[in-house]
Coordinates of C-alpha atoms in Angstrom, one line a residue:
M1 CA 125.1 76.3 97.7
K2 CA 125.8 79.7 99.0
K3 CA 123.9 80.7 102.3
E4 CA 122.7 84.1 101.1
F5 CA 120.2 82.2 98.4
I6 CA 118.6 80.9 101.7
L7 CA 119.5 84.0 103.8
Y8 CA 117.9 86.8 101.6
P9 CA 114.5 85.0 101.2
I10 CA 114.2 84.7 104.9
V11 CA 114.8 88.0 105.4
G12 CA 112.3 89.3 103.0
L13 CA 109.6 86.8 104.3
L14 CA 110.0 88.2 107.5
S15 CA 110.5 92.3 106.5
L16 CA 106.9 91.1 104.6
L17 CA 105.3 89.9 107.3
F18 CA 106.1 92.7 110.1
M19 CA 105.5 95.4 107.5
Y20 CA 101.9 93.9 106.7
A21 CA 101.5 93.2 110.4
A22 CA 102.1 96.6 111.5
I23 CA 100.3 98.4 108.4
A24 CA 97.4 96.3 109.2
K25 CA 97.2 97.1 112.7
T26 CA 97.7 100.7 112.2
M27 CA 94.9 100.7 109.4
D28 CA 92.5 99.8 111.7
Y29 CA 94.3 100.9 115.1
G30 CA 91.0 101.2 117.1
F31 CA 89.9 97.6 116.6
F32 CA 93.8 96.6 117.2
V33 CA 93.6 98.4 120.4
S34 CA 90.1 97.0 121.4
E35 CA 91.2 93.3 120.7
M36 CA 94.2 93.9 122.6
S37 CA 92.3 95.2 125.5
K38 CA 89.8 92.3 125.7
S39 CA 92.6 90.0 126.0
P40 CA 93.2 88.1 129.3
L41 CA 96.7 87.8 129.2
L42 CA 97.0 92.0 128.7
M43 CA 94.1 93.5 130.9
K44 CA 96.4 94.9 133.3
Y45 CA 99.0 96.3 131.0
D46 CA 98.4 100.3 129.5
K47 CA 97.1 99.8 126.2
Q48 CA 98.3 103.7 125.5
W49 CA 101.6 102.1 125.9
L50 CA 101.3 98.7 124.8
A51 CA 99.8 99.2 121.5
P52 CA 102.2 101.6 119.8
G53 CA 105.0 99.7 121.4
V54 CA 103.7 96.4 119.6
L55 CA 103.9 98.6 116.4
G56 CA 106.9 100.2 116.9
V57 CA 108.7 97.0 117.5
E58 CA 107.2 95.5 114.0
F59 CA 108.4 98.7 112.2
L60 CA 111.8 98.6 114.0
I61 CA 112.1 95.0 113.0
V62 CA 111.8 95.9 109.2
A63 CA 114.1 99.0 109.4
L64 CA 116.8 96.8 111.1
L65 CA 116.4 93.8 108.4
S66 CA 116.7 96.4 105.7
F67 CA 120.2 97.5 106.2
A68 CA 123.0 95.0 106.1
G69 CA 124.5 96.6 109.4
T70 CA 121.9 96.0 111.6
R71 CA 120.3 92.8 109.7
Q72 CA 121.8 90.3 112.4
S73 CA 119.9 92.4 115.0
G74 CA 116.9 92.1 113.1
L75 CA 117.1 88.6 112.9
F76 CA 117.5 88.0 116.4
L77 CA 114.7 90.7 117.3
S78 CA 112.5 89.1 114.7
F79 CA 113.2 85.4 116.3
F80 CA 112.4 86.9 120.0
V81 CA 109.2 88.1 118.8
M82 CA 107.7 85.7 116.7
L83 CA 108.4 83.2 119.8
L84 CA 106.9 85.7 121.8
F85 CA 103.8 85.9 119.7
T86 CA 103.4 82.2 119.4
L87 CA 103.8 81.7 123.0
Y88 CA 101.1 84.3 123.2
L89 CA 98.5 82.6 121.1
S90 CA 99.3 79.1 122.3
T91 CA 98.6 80.1 125.9
L92 CA 95.2 81.7 125.0
Y93 CA 94.3 78.8 122.8
F94 CA 94.8 76.3 125.5
F95 CA 94.0 78.0 128.8
Y96 CA 91.7 80.7 128.1
T97 CA 88.0 80.2 126.4
N98 CA 87.4 84.0 125.4
I99 CA 90.6 84.2 122.7
P100 CA 90.5 87.6 120.9
C101 CA 92.9 88.2 118.1
S102 CA 94.1 91.7 117.6
C103 CA 96.2 90.7 114.7
G104 CA 95.2 92.7 111.4
G105 CA 94.2 91.7 108.1
I106 CA 94.5 88.0 106.7
L107 CA 96.0 86.8 110.1
G108 CA 93.3 87.7 112.2
K109 CA 91.2 86.0 110.1
M110 CA 93.3 82.7 110.6
S111 CA 91.9 80.0 113.3
Y112 CA 94.0 79.7 116.1
P113 CA 95.7 76.5 115.5
T114 CA 96.5 77.8 112.0
H115 CA 97.5 80.8 113.1
I116 CA 100.0 79.2 115.6
I117 CA 101.4 77.1 113.3
F118 CA 102.0 80.0 110.7
N119 CA 103.9 81.9 113.6
A120 CA 105.8 78.6 114.7
V121 CA 106.6 78.4 111.2
F122 CA 107.9 82.1 111.0
T123 CA 109.6 81.6 114.3
L124 CA 111.6 78.5 112.8
L125 CA 112.6 80.8 109.9
A126 CA 113.7 83.7 111.7
A127 CA 115.8 81.0 114.0
A128 CA 117.3 79.6 110.9
G129 CA 118.2 83.0 109.4
V130 CA 120.0 83.7 112.9
M131 CA 122.0 80.8 112.2
L132 CA 122.8 81.2 109.0
Y133 CA 123.7 84.4 109.4
K134 CA 126.1 83.7 111.9
T135 CA 128.0 81.0 110.0
N136 CA 127.6 83.1 106.7
N137 CA 129.4 86.0 108.7
A138 CA 131.9 84.2 111.0
K139 CA 134.6 84.6 108.6

Protein backbone atom coordinates (compact mmCIF):
# COMPACT_ATOMS: atom_id res chain seq x y z
CA MET A 1 0.00 0.00 0.00
CA LYS A 2 1.31 3.43 -0.88
CA LYS A 3 2.31 5.56 2.08
CA GLU A 4 0.52 8.56 0.60
CA PHE A 5 -2.82 6.86 1.33
CA ILE A 6 -1.95 7.08 5.02
CA LEU A 7 0.09 10.30 4.98
CA TYR A 8 -2.49 12.52 3.27
CA PRO A 9 -5.31 11.75 5.72
CA ILE A 10 -2.90 12.41 8.61
CA VAL A 11 -1.97 15.78 7.10
CA GLY A 12 -5.67 16.52 6.54
CA LEU A 13 -6.64 15.63 10.11
CA LEU A 14 -3.81 17.71 11.59
CA SER A 15 -4.70 20.66 9.36
CA LEU A 16 -8.35 20.39 10.34
CA LEU A 17 -7.52 20.18 14.04
CA PHE A 18 -5.19 23.19 14.06
CA MET A 19 -7.48 25.28 11.85
CA TYR A 20 -10.50 24.50 14.03
CA ALA A 21 -8.60 25.22 17.26
CA ALA A 22 -7.18 28.50 15.96
CA ILE A 23 -10.50 29.73 14.59
CA ALA A 24 -12.40 28.75 17.76
CA LYS A 25 -9.89 30.63 19.92
CA THR A 26 -9.90 33.63 17.60
CA MET A 27 -13.69 33.83 17.57
CA ASP A 28 -13.76 34.00 21.37
CA TYR A 29 -10.40 35.67 21.90
CA GLY A 30 -11.38 37.34 25.18
CA PHE A 31 -12.33 33.99 26.72
CA PHE A 32 -9.15 32.40 25.36
CA VAL A 33 -6.92 35.04 26.97
CA SER A 34 -8.97 35.06 30.19
CA GLU A 35 -8.72 31.28 30.64
CA MET A 36 -5.05 31.29 29.69
CA SER A 37 -4.47 33.93 32.40
CA LYS A 38 -5.92 31.56 35.01
CA SER A 39 -3.50 28.75 34.20
CA PRO A 40 -1.06 28.16 37.06
CA LEU A 41 1.62 27.21 34.53
CA LEU A 42 1.22 30.36 32.43
CA MET A 43 0.63 33.05 35.06
CA LYS A 44 4.12 34.51 34.81
CA TYR A 45 4.01 34.88 31.02
CA ASP A 46 2.72 37.99 29.23
CA LYS A 47 -0.59 37.01 27.61
CA GLN A 48 -0.29 39.95 25.18
CA TRP A 49 2.50 37.95 23.50
CA LEU A 50 1.62 34.38 24.41
CA ALA A 51 -1.99 34.32 23.16
CA PRO A 52 -1.20 35.69 19.66
CA GLY A 53 1.88 33.47 19.61
CA VAL A 54 -0.20 30.34 20.18
CA LEU A 55 -2.68 31.38 17.47
CA GLY A 56 0.16 32.28 15.11
CA VAL A 57 1.79 28.88 15.55
CA GLU A 58 -1.52 27.09 14.97
CA PHE A 59 -2.19 29.04 11.75
CA LEU A 60 1.46 28.57 10.71
CA ILE A 61 1.12 24.80 11.06
CA VAL A 62 -1.91 24.84 8.76
CA ALA A 63 0.01 26.89 6.19
CA LEU A 64 3.08 24.64 6.38
CA LEU A 65 0.99 21.48 5.98
CA SER A 66 -0.77 22.97 2.95
CA PHE A 67 2.25 22.97 0.64
CA ALA A 68 4.42 20.03 -0.40
CA GLY A 69 7.64 22.01 0.03
CA THR A 70 6.91 22.85 3.66
CA ARG A 71 4.90 19.78 4.68
CA GLN A 72 7.77 18.10 6.51
CA SER A 73 8.30 21.21 8.64
CA GLY A 74 4.56 21.31 9.30
CA LEU A 75 4.58 17.70 10.44
CA PHE A 76 7.54 18.28 12.76
CA LEU A 77 5.93 21.41 14.21
CA SER A 78 2.59 19.59 14.58
CA PHE A 79 4.29 16.82 16.52
CA PHE A 80 6.17 19.24 18.76
CA VAL A 81 3.10 21.39 19.48
CA MET A 82 0.82 18.41 20.11
CA LEU A 83 3.41 16.88 22.43
CA LEU A 84 3.73 20.21 24.25
CA PHE A 85 -0.07 20.62 24.56
CA THR A 86 -0.43 17.02 25.80
CA LEU A 87 2.29 17.47 28.42
CA TYR A 88 0.79 20.81 29.45
CA LEU A 89 -2.70 19.33 29.92
CA SER A 90 -1.31 16.28 31.72
CA THR A 91 0.68 18.47 34.11
CA LEU A 92 -2.39 20.58 34.88
CA TYR A 93 -4.57 17.53 35.39
CA PHE A 94 -2.20 15.53 37.59
CA PHE A 95 -0.58 18.31 39.64
CA TYR A 96 -3.11 21.14 40.01
CA THR A 97 -6.67 21.44 41.25
CA ASN A 98 -7.84 24.63 39.51
CA ILE A 99 -7.43 23.71 35.87
CA PRO A 100 -8.90 26.13 33.33
CA CYS A 101 -9.10 25.17 29.67
CA SER A 102 -8.45 27.87 27.11
CA CYS A 103 -9.26 25.60 24.18
CA GLY A 104 -12.19 26.80 22.17
CA GLY A 105 -15.24 25.07 20.78
CA ILE A 106 -15.79 21.35 21.25
CA LEU A 107 -12.23 20.82 22.48
CA GLY A 108 -12.87 22.98 25.53
CA LYS A 109 -15.94 20.93 26.43
CA MET A 110 -14.00 17.66 26.75
CA SER A 111 -13.11 16.32 30.18
CA TYR A 112 -9.41 16.51 30.95
CA PRO A 113 -8.80 12.74 30.65
CA THR A 114 -10.62 12.70 27.30
CA HIS A 115 -8.72 15.77 26.12
CA ILE A 116 -5.38 14.23 27.12
CA ILE A 117 -6.19 11.03 25.23
CA PHE A 118 -7.41 13.04 22.23
CA ASN A 119 -4.16 15.03 22.20
CA ALA A 120 -2.06 11.89 22.66
CA VAL A 121 -3.75 10.31 19.63
CA PHE A 122 -3.02 13.39 17.52
CA THR A 123 0.55 13.45 18.83
CA LEU A 124 0.96 9.86 17.63
CA LEU A 125 -0.64 10.74 14.29
CA ALA A 126 1.83 13.61 13.87
CA ALA A 127 4.73 11.29 14.78
CA ALA A 128 3.49 8.74 12.25
CA GLY A 129 3.25 11.52 9.66
CA VAL A 130 6.85 12.55 10.32
CA MET A 131 8.03 8.94 9.96
CA LEU A 132 5.96 8.27 6.85
CA TYR A 133 7.10 11.51 5.24
CA LYS A 134 10.75 10.70 5.93
CA THR A 135 10.54 7.16 4.53
CA ASN A 136 8.37 8.25 1.61
CA ASN A 137 10.80 10.99 0.55
CA ALA A 138 14.06 9.19 1.36
CA LYS A 139 14.36 8.00 -2.23
